[in-house]
PDB file of C-alpha atoms and ligand atoms in Angstrom:
ATOM      1  CA  MET V   1     -20.980  -2.212  78.963  1.00  0.00           C
ATOM      2  CA  VAL V   2     -23.963  -4.075  79.357  1.00  0.00           C
ATOM      3  CA  TYR V   3     -24.784  -3.392  76.013  1.00  0.00           C
ATOM      4  CA  PHE V   4     -21.461  -4.056  74.135  1.00  0.00           C
ATOM      5  CA  ALA V   5     -21.521  -7.436  76.907  1.00  0.00           C
ATOM      6  CA  LEU V   6     -24.977  -8.080  75.505  1.00  0.00           C
ATOM      7  CA  LYS V   7     -24.123  -7.052  71.431  1.00  0.00           C
ATOM      8  CA  TYR V   8     -21.061 -10.138  71.718  1.00  0.00           C
ATOM      9  CA  LEU V   9     -23.230 -12.839  73.340  1.00  0.00           C
ATOM     10  CA  HIS V  10     -25.928 -11.957  70.480  1.00  0.00           C
ATOM     11  CA  LEU V  11     -22.250 -12.010  68.106  1.00  0.00           C
ATOM     12  CA  ILE V  12     -21.429 -15.184  69.023  1.00  0.00           C
ATOM     13  CA  GLY V  13     -25.760 -16.852  68.852  1.00  0.00           C
ATOM     14  CA  ALA V  14     -24.991 -15.668  65.438  1.00  0.00           C
ATOM     15  CA  THR V  15     -22.053 -16.961  63.983  1.00  0.00           C
ATOM     16  CA  VAL V  16     -22.305 -20.485  65.977  1.00  0.00           C
ATOM     17  CA  LEU V  17     -26.497 -20.502  64.425  1.00  0.00           C
ATOM     18  CA  LEU V  18     -24.465 -20.006  60.941  1.00  0.00           C
ATOM     19  CA  GLY V  19     -21.551 -21.845  61.730  1.00  0.00           C
ATOM     20  CA  THR V  20     -22.926 -25.228  63.032  1.00  0.00           C
ATOM     21  CA  GLY V  21     -26.290 -24.478  60.334  1.00  0.00           C
ATOM     22  CA  ALA V  22     -23.368 -24.823  57.611  1.00  0.00           C
ATOM     23  CA  GLY V  23     -20.716 -26.984  59.250  1.00  0.00           C
ATOM     24  CA  ILE V  24     -23.415 -29.767  60.065  1.00  0.00           C
ATOM     25  CA  ALA V  25     -24.998 -29.881  56.283  1.00  0.00           C
ATOM     26  CA  PHE V  26     -21.900 -30.099  54.624  1.00  0.00           C
ATOM     27  CA  PHE V  27     -20.716 -32.461  57.458  1.00  0.00           C
ATOM     28  CA  MET V  28     -23.888 -34.670  56.506  1.00  0.00           C
ATOM     29  CA  LEU V  29     -23.369 -34.185  52.834  1.00  0.00           C
ATOM     30  CA  MET V  30     -20.474 -35.734  52.695  1.00  0.00           C
ATOM     31  CA  ALA V  31     -20.884 -38.909  54.461  1.00  0.00           C
ATOM     32  CA  HIS V  32     -24.354 -39.337  52.459  1.00  0.00           C
ATOM     33  CA  ARG V  33     -22.202 -39.188  49.237  1.00  0.00           C
ATOM     34  CA  THR V  34     -20.341 -42.247  50.665  1.00  0.00           C
ATOM     35  CA  GLY V  35     -22.798 -43.984  50.875  1.00  0.00           C
ATOM     36  CA  GLU V  36     -21.393 -45.793  53.399  1.00  0.00           C
ATOM     37  CA  ALA V  37     -23.991 -46.501  56.481  1.00  0.00           C
ATOM     38  CA  VAL V  38     -20.736 -46.742  58.678  1.00  0.00           C
ATOM     39  CA  GLN V  39     -19.629 -43.020  57.607  1.00  0.00           C
ATOM     40  CA  ILE V  40     -23.030 -41.606  57.677  1.00  0.00           C
ATOM     41  CA  ALA V  41     -23.296 -43.118  61.418  1.00  0.00           C
ATOM     42  CA  ALA V  42     -20.642 -42.147  62.424  1.00  0.00           C
ATOM     43  CA  VAL V  43     -21.280 -38.264  61.394  1.00  0.00           C
ATOM     44  CA  ALA V  44     -24.923 -38.635  62.289  1.00  0.00           C
ATOM     45  CA  ARG V  45     -23.868 -39.507  65.702  1.00  0.00           C
ATOM     46  CA  ILE V  46     -21.012 -36.236  65.824  1.00  0.00           C
ATOM     47  CA  VAL V  47     -23.759 -33.929  64.365  1.00  0.00           C
ATOM     48  CA  VAL V  48     -27.072 -35.160  66.404  1.00  0.00           C
ATOM     49  CA  VAL V  49     -24.364 -33.834  69.591  1.00  0.00           C
ATOM     50  CA  ALA V  50     -23.983 -30.820  68.014  1.00  0.00           C
ATOM     51  CA  ASP V  51     -26.806 -30.133  67.803  1.00  0.00           C
ATOM     52  CA  PHE V  52     -27.687 -30.201  71.522  1.00  0.00           C
ATOM     53  CA  LEU V  53     -24.725 -28.602  72.007  1.00  0.00           C
ATOM     54  CA  PHE V  54     -24.473 -25.650  69.828  1.00  0.00           C
ATOM     55  CA  THR V  55     -26.795 -24.958  67.916  1.00  0.00           C
ATOM     56  CA  ALA V  56     -29.895 -25.071  70.849  1.00  0.00           C
ATOM     57  CA  THR V  57     -27.544 -23.023  72.664  1.00  0.00           C
ATOM     58  CA  ALA V  58     -27.547 -20.563  70.643  1.00  0.00           C
ATOM     59  CA  VAL V  59     -31.493 -20.407  69.180  1.00  0.00           C
ATOM     60  CA  VAL V  60     -32.049 -20.449  72.642  1.00  0.00           C
ATOM     61  CA  GLU V  61     -29.778 -17.705  73.825  1.00  0.00           C
ATOM     62  CA  GLN V  62     -30.139 -15.316  70.656  1.00  0.00           C
ATOM     63  CA  PRO V  63     -34.120 -13.785  71.230  1.00  0.00           C
ATOM     64  CA  ILE V  64     -32.671 -13.809  75.090  1.00  0.00           C
ATOM     65  CA  THR V  65     -30.143 -11.624  73.773  1.00  0.00           C
ATOM     66  CA  GLY V  66     -31.717 -10.030  70.537  1.00  0.00           C
ATOM     67  CA  ILE V  67     -34.936  -8.203  73.415  1.00  0.00           C
ATOM     68  CA  ALA V  68     -32.494  -7.452  75.885  1.00  0.00           C
ATOM     69  CA  LEU V  69     -30.109  -5.241  73.451  1.00  0.00           C
ATOM     70  CA  ALA V  70     -33.739  -4.034  71.565  1.00  0.00           C
ATOM     71  CA  TRP V  71     -34.527  -2.825  75.110  1.00  0.00           C
ATOM     72  CA  HIS V  72     -31.550  -1.337  75.977  1.00  0.00           C
ATOM     73  CA  VAL V  73     -30.944   0.386  72.935  1.00  0.00           C
ATOM     74  CA  GLY V  74     -34.178   1.239  72.419  1.00  0.00           C
ATOM     75  CA  TYR V  75     -35.854  -0.062  70.578  1.00  0.00           C
ATOM     76  CA  SER V  76     -39.135  -1.130  70.042  1.00  0.00           C
ATOM     77  CA  LEU V  77     -39.889  -4.896  70.169  1.00  0.00           C
ATOM     78  CA  THR V  78     -43.015  -3.505  67.378  1.00  0.00           C
ATOM     79  CA  ASP V  79     -40.398  -2.261  65.033  1.00  0.00           C
ATOM     80  CA  GLY V  80     -41.594  -3.900  61.810  1.00  0.00           C
ATOM     81  CA  TRP V  81     -37.188  -5.377  61.461  1.00  0.00           C
ATOM     82  CA  ILE V  82     -37.546  -6.940  64.502  1.00  0.00           C
ATOM     83  CA  VAL V  83     -41.361  -7.978  64.651  1.00  0.00           C
ATOM     84  CA  LEU V  84     -40.821  -9.462  61.203  1.00  0.00           C
ATOM     85  CA  SER V  85     -37.026 -11.556  62.078  1.00  0.00           C
ATOM     86  CA  ILE V  86     -38.904 -12.855  64.833  1.00  0.00           C
ATOM     87  CA  LEU V  87     -41.026 -14.030  62.199  1.00  0.00           C
ATOM     88  CA  LEU V  88     -38.176 -14.858  60.264  1.00  0.00           C
ATOM     89  CA  TYR V  89     -36.358 -17.073  63.504  1.00  0.00           C
ATOM     90  CA  ILE V  90     -40.245 -18.954  64.266  1.00  0.00           C
ATOM     91  CA  VAL V  91     -39.795 -19.988  60.279  1.00  0.00           C
ATOM     92  CA  THR V  92     -37.021 -21.439  60.683  1.00  0.00           C
ATOM     93  CA  GLY V  93     -37.416 -23.158  64.090  1.00  0.00           C
ATOM     94  CA  CYS V  94     -40.422 -24.986  61.987  1.00  0.00           C
ATOM     95  CA  PHE V  95     -37.999 -26.467  59.847  1.00  0.00           C
ATOM     96  CA  TRP V  96     -34.807 -26.737  62.150  1.00  0.00           C
ATOM     97  CA  LEU V  97     -37.001 -28.818  65.258  1.00  0.00           C
ATOM     98  CA  PRO V  98     -38.212 -31.660  62.254  1.00  0.00           C
ATOM     99  CA  VAL V  99     -34.721 -31.223  60.986  1.00  0.00           C
ATOM    100  CA  VAL V 100     -33.208 -32.578  64.720  1.00  0.00           C
ATOM    101  CA  TRP V 101     -35.834 -35.598  64.307  1.00  0.00           C
ATOM    102  CA  MET V 102     -34.807 -36.431  61.165  1.00  0.00           C
ATOM    103  CA  GLN V 103     -31.349 -36.453  62.187  1.00  0.00           C
ATOM    104  CA  LEU V 104     -31.765 -38.854  65.228  1.00  0.00           C
ATOM    105  CA  ARG V 105     -33.663 -40.563  63.147  1.00  0.00           C
ATOM    106  CA  MET V 106     -31.202 -41.120  59.826  1.00  0.00           C
ATOM    107  CA  ARG V 107     -28.620 -41.614  62.766  1.00  0.00           C
ATOM    108  CA  ASP V 108     -30.988 -45.127  64.134  1.00  0.00           C
ATOM    109  CA  LEU V 109     -31.297 -46.171  61.095  1.00  0.00           C
ATOM    110  CA  ALA V 110     -27.070 -46.120  59.947  1.00  0.00           C
ATOM    111  CA  GLU V 111     -26.485 -47.458  62.702  1.00  0.00           C
ATOM    112  CA  ALA V 112     -28.400 -50.766  62.740  1.00  0.00           C
ATOM    113  CA  ALA V 113     -27.410 -50.604  58.517  1.00  0.00           C
ATOM    114  CA  ALA V 114     -24.265 -50.542  59.932  1.00  0.00           C
ATOM    115  CA  SER V 115     -23.972 -53.726  62.856  1.00  0.00           C
ATOM    116  CA  LYS V 116     -25.661 -55.932  59.684  1.00  0.00           C
ATOM    117  CA  GLY V 117     -23.405 -54.670  57.551  1.00  0.00           C
ATOM    118  CA  LEU V 118     -26.910 -54.045  55.602  1.00  0.00           C
ATOM    119  CA  THR V 119     -27.109 -51.614  52.984  1.00  0.00           C
ATOM    120  CA  LEU V 120     -29.076 -47.868  53.461  1.00  0.00           C
ATOM    121  CA  PRO V 121     -32.512 -48.116  53.112  1.00  0.00           C
ATOM    122  CA  LEU V 122     -35.799 -46.720  51.721  1.00  0.00           C
ATOM    123  CA  ALA V 123     -36.511 -45.414  54.623  1.00  0.00           C
ATOM    124  CA  TYR V 124     -32.877 -43.898  55.548  1.00  0.00           C
ATOM    125  CA  HIS V 125     -33.119 -42.635  51.649  1.00  0.00           C
ATOM    126  CA  ARG V 126     -36.559 -40.538  52.084  1.00  0.00           C
ATOM    127  CA  LEU V 127     -35.175 -39.373  55.721  1.00  0.00           C
ATOM    128  CA  PHE V 128     -32.334 -37.394  53.188  1.00  0.00           C
ATOM    129  CA  TRP V 129     -34.232 -36.166  51.239  1.00  0.00           C
ATOM    130  CA  ALA V 130     -36.911 -34.127  53.593  1.00  0.00           C
ATOM    131  CA  TRP V 131     -33.624 -33.397  55.699  1.00  0.00           C
ATOM    132  CA  PHE V 132     -32.203 -31.689  53.202  1.00  0.00           C
ATOM    133  CA  ALA V 133     -35.436 -30.065  51.819  1.00  0.00           C
ATOM    134  CA  PHE V 134     -36.097 -28.658  55.481  1.00  0.00           C
ATOM    135  CA  GLY V 135     -32.542 -27.729  55.128  1.00  0.00           C
ATOM    136  CA  PHE V 136     -33.258 -25.076  53.026  1.00  0.00           C
ATOM    137  CA  PRO V 137     -35.723 -22.567  54.144  1.00  0.00           C
ATOM    138  CA  ALA V 138     -34.109 -22.493  57.919  1.00  0.00           C
ATOM    139  CA  PHE V 139     -30.531 -21.509  56.826  1.00  0.00           C
ATOM    140  CA  ALA V 140     -32.514 -18.960  54.638  1.00  0.00           C
ATOM    141  CA  ALA V 141     -34.895 -16.950  57.140  1.00  0.00           C
ATOM    142  CA  VAL V 142     -31.863 -17.493  59.259  1.00  0.00           C
ATOM    143  CA  LEU V 143     -29.926 -14.712  56.375  1.00  0.00           C
ATOM    144  CA  GLY V 144     -33.119 -12.731  55.448  1.00  0.00           C
ATOM    145  CA  ILE V 145     -32.277 -12.232  59.646  1.00  0.00           C
ATOM    146  CA  LEU V 146     -29.138 -11.305  59.750  1.00  0.00           C
ATOM    147  CA  TRP V 147     -29.950  -8.920  56.511  1.00  0.00           C
ATOM    148  CA  LEU V 148     -32.621  -7.687  58.806  1.00  0.00           C
ATOM    149  CA  MET V 149     -30.479  -6.996  62.413  1.00  0.00           C
ATOM    150  CA  ILE V 150     -27.822  -5.241  60.295  1.00  0.00           C
ATOM    151  CA  THR V 151     -29.845  -2.764  57.817  1.00  0.00           C
ATOM    152  CA  ARG V 152     -32.613  -2.379  60.302  1.00  0.00           C
ATOM    153  CA  PRO V 153     -34.618  -1.546  57.684  1.00  0.00           C
ATOM    154  CA  ALA V 154     -37.681   0.860  58.624  1.00  0.00           C
ATOM    155  CA  PHE V 155     -41.337   0.743  57.700  1.00  0.00           C
ATOM    156  CA  ARG V 156     -43.830  -1.010  60.618  1.00  0.00           C
ATOM    157  CA  PHE V 157     -46.476  -3.639  61.080  1.00  0.00           C
ATOM    158  CA  PHE V 158     -48.759  -1.693  63.290  1.00  0.00           C
ATOM    159  CA  LEU V 159     -49.650   1.479  63.172  1.00  0.00           C
TER     160      LEU V 159
HETATM  161  C1  HEM H 201     -34.903 -13.957  67.603  1.00  0.00           C
HETATM  162  C2  HEM H 201     -35.075 -12.746  68.071  1.00  0.00           C
HETATM  163  C3  HEM H 201     -33.952 -11.875  68.110  1.00  0.00           C
HETATM  164  C4  HEM H 201     -33.411  -9.700  67.432  1.00  0.00           C
HETATM  165  C5  HEM H 201     -34.752  -9.260  69.237  1.00  0.00           C
HETATM  166  C6  HEM H 201     -33.030  -9.468  68.220  1.00  0.00           C
HETATM  167  C7  HEM H 201     -32.423  -8.176  68.181  1.00  0.00           C
HETATM  168  C8  HEM H 201     -31.243  -7.745  67.985  1.00  0.00           C
HETATM  169  C9  HEM H 201     -31.175  -6.095  68.146  1.00  0.00           C
HETATM  170  C10 HEM H 201     -32.252  -4.774  69.053  1.00  0.00           C
HETATM  171  C11 HEM H 201     -30.113  -5.980  67.434  1.00  0.00           C
HETATM  172  C12 HEM H 201     -29.213  -4.206  67.386  1.00  0.00           C
HETATM  173  C13 HEM H 201     -28.134  -3.952  68.333  1.00  0.00           C
HETATM  174  C14 HEM H 201     -28.082  -2.637  68.182  1.00  0.00           C
HETATM  175  O1  HEM H 201     -29.155  -1.857  67.699  1.00  0.00           O
HETATM  176  O2  HEM H 201     -26.347  -2.521  68.888  1.00  0.00           O
HETATM  177  C15 HEM H 201     -29.894  -6.987  66.897  1.00  0.00           C
HETATM  178  C16 HEM H 201     -28.137  -7.449  65.809  1.00  0.00           C
HETATM  179  C17 HEM H 201     -27.661  -8.036  65.729  1.00  0.00           C
HETATM  180  N1  HEM H 201     -28.377  -9.143  65.207  1.00  0.00           N
HETATM  181 FE1  HEM H 201     -30.386  -9.744  66.644  1.00  0.00          FE
HETATM  182  N2  HEM H 201     -31.732 -10.495  67.288  1.00  0.00           N
HETATM  183  C18 HEM H 201     -32.481 -11.516  66.588  1.00  0.00           C
HETATM  184  C19 HEM H 201     -32.232 -12.351  66.169  1.00  0.00           C
HETATM  185  C20 HEM H 201     -31.482 -12.583  65.290  1.00  0.00           C
HETATM  186  C21 HEM H 201     -30.507 -14.363  64.268  1.00  0.00           C
HETATM  187  C22 HEM H 201     -31.125 -15.047  64.359  1.00  0.00           C
HETATM  188  C23 HEM H 201     -29.357 -13.521  64.023  1.00  0.00           C
HETATM  189  C24 HEM H 201     -28.446 -14.392  63.029  1.00  0.00           C
HETATM  190  C25 HEM H 201     -27.984 -15.130  63.101  1.00  0.00           C
HETATM  191  C26 HEM H 201     -28.959 -11.936  64.907  1.00  0.00           C
HETATM  192  C27 HEM H 201     -27.457 -11.475  64.438  1.00  0.00           C
HETATM  193  C28 HEM H 201     -27.505 -10.117  64.544  1.00  0.00           C
HETATM  194  C29 HEM H 201     -26.205  -9.239  64.615  1.00  0.00           C
HETATM  195  C30 HEM H 201     -25.079  -9.746  63.586  1.00  0.00           C
HETATM  196  C31 HEM H 201     -27.008  -7.752  64.614  1.00  0.00           C
HETATM  197  C32 HEM H 201     -25.560  -6.984  64.282  1.00  0.00           C
HETATM  198  C33 HEM H 201     -25.423  -5.639  63.745  1.00  0.00           C
HETATM  199  C34 HEM H 201     -25.071  -4.594  63.347  1.00  0.00           C
HETATM  200  O3  HEM H 201     -24.534  -3.639  64.864  1.00  0.00           O
HETATM  201  O4  HEM H 201     -25.007  -4.669  61.905  1.00  0.00           O
HETATM  202  N3  HEM H 201     -29.953 -11.964  65.851  1.00  0.00           N
HETATM  203  N4  HEM H 201     -30.278  -8.386  67.144  1.00  0.00           N
END
């Protein structure tokens, strides 16, 4: 029963991570494509809240339920697929944390432009392209983890 409860939570975390990540990227991209500071500010405001509410919760929950599962099932944390997953998780974090900051800045810049009736500043456009570029490795690493979780390939980093 404990095993299924842990796995259930772990899978909810996985779907939230992938779903929120893809959803946020899509809505931000669509808002950006309008070129309208008012729309971008509105979407970025929601995206920032969604990232703190859903992604951040799942980011914390995922390794906790994952390590608890490994312990419960009897996997060693030095198994290759677990080590590689944790490394990829760190890679994701290294790209996701700056993305959170970029979203905050893009929201503020879009709000400032909207309130003054100005066009989006160059700083916004620079941030948008950095945000766009950072999303790919972050999302690819999560997809890699998903593959490792499902296939659990047998290899070791350590003897
Ligand atoms: C960050 C550290 C993580 C650790 C230590 C970890 C650990 C584990 C373990 C030990 C299992 C096997 C459970 C079993 O045998 O029933 C598992 C399953 C699973 N994990 Fe993770 N996990 C982590 C992150 C993630 C992430 C980020 C995702 C996806 C975004 C994910 C998705 C899954 C899925 C879908 C399964 C079920 C696979 C299946 O039953 O075929 N995990 N995880």
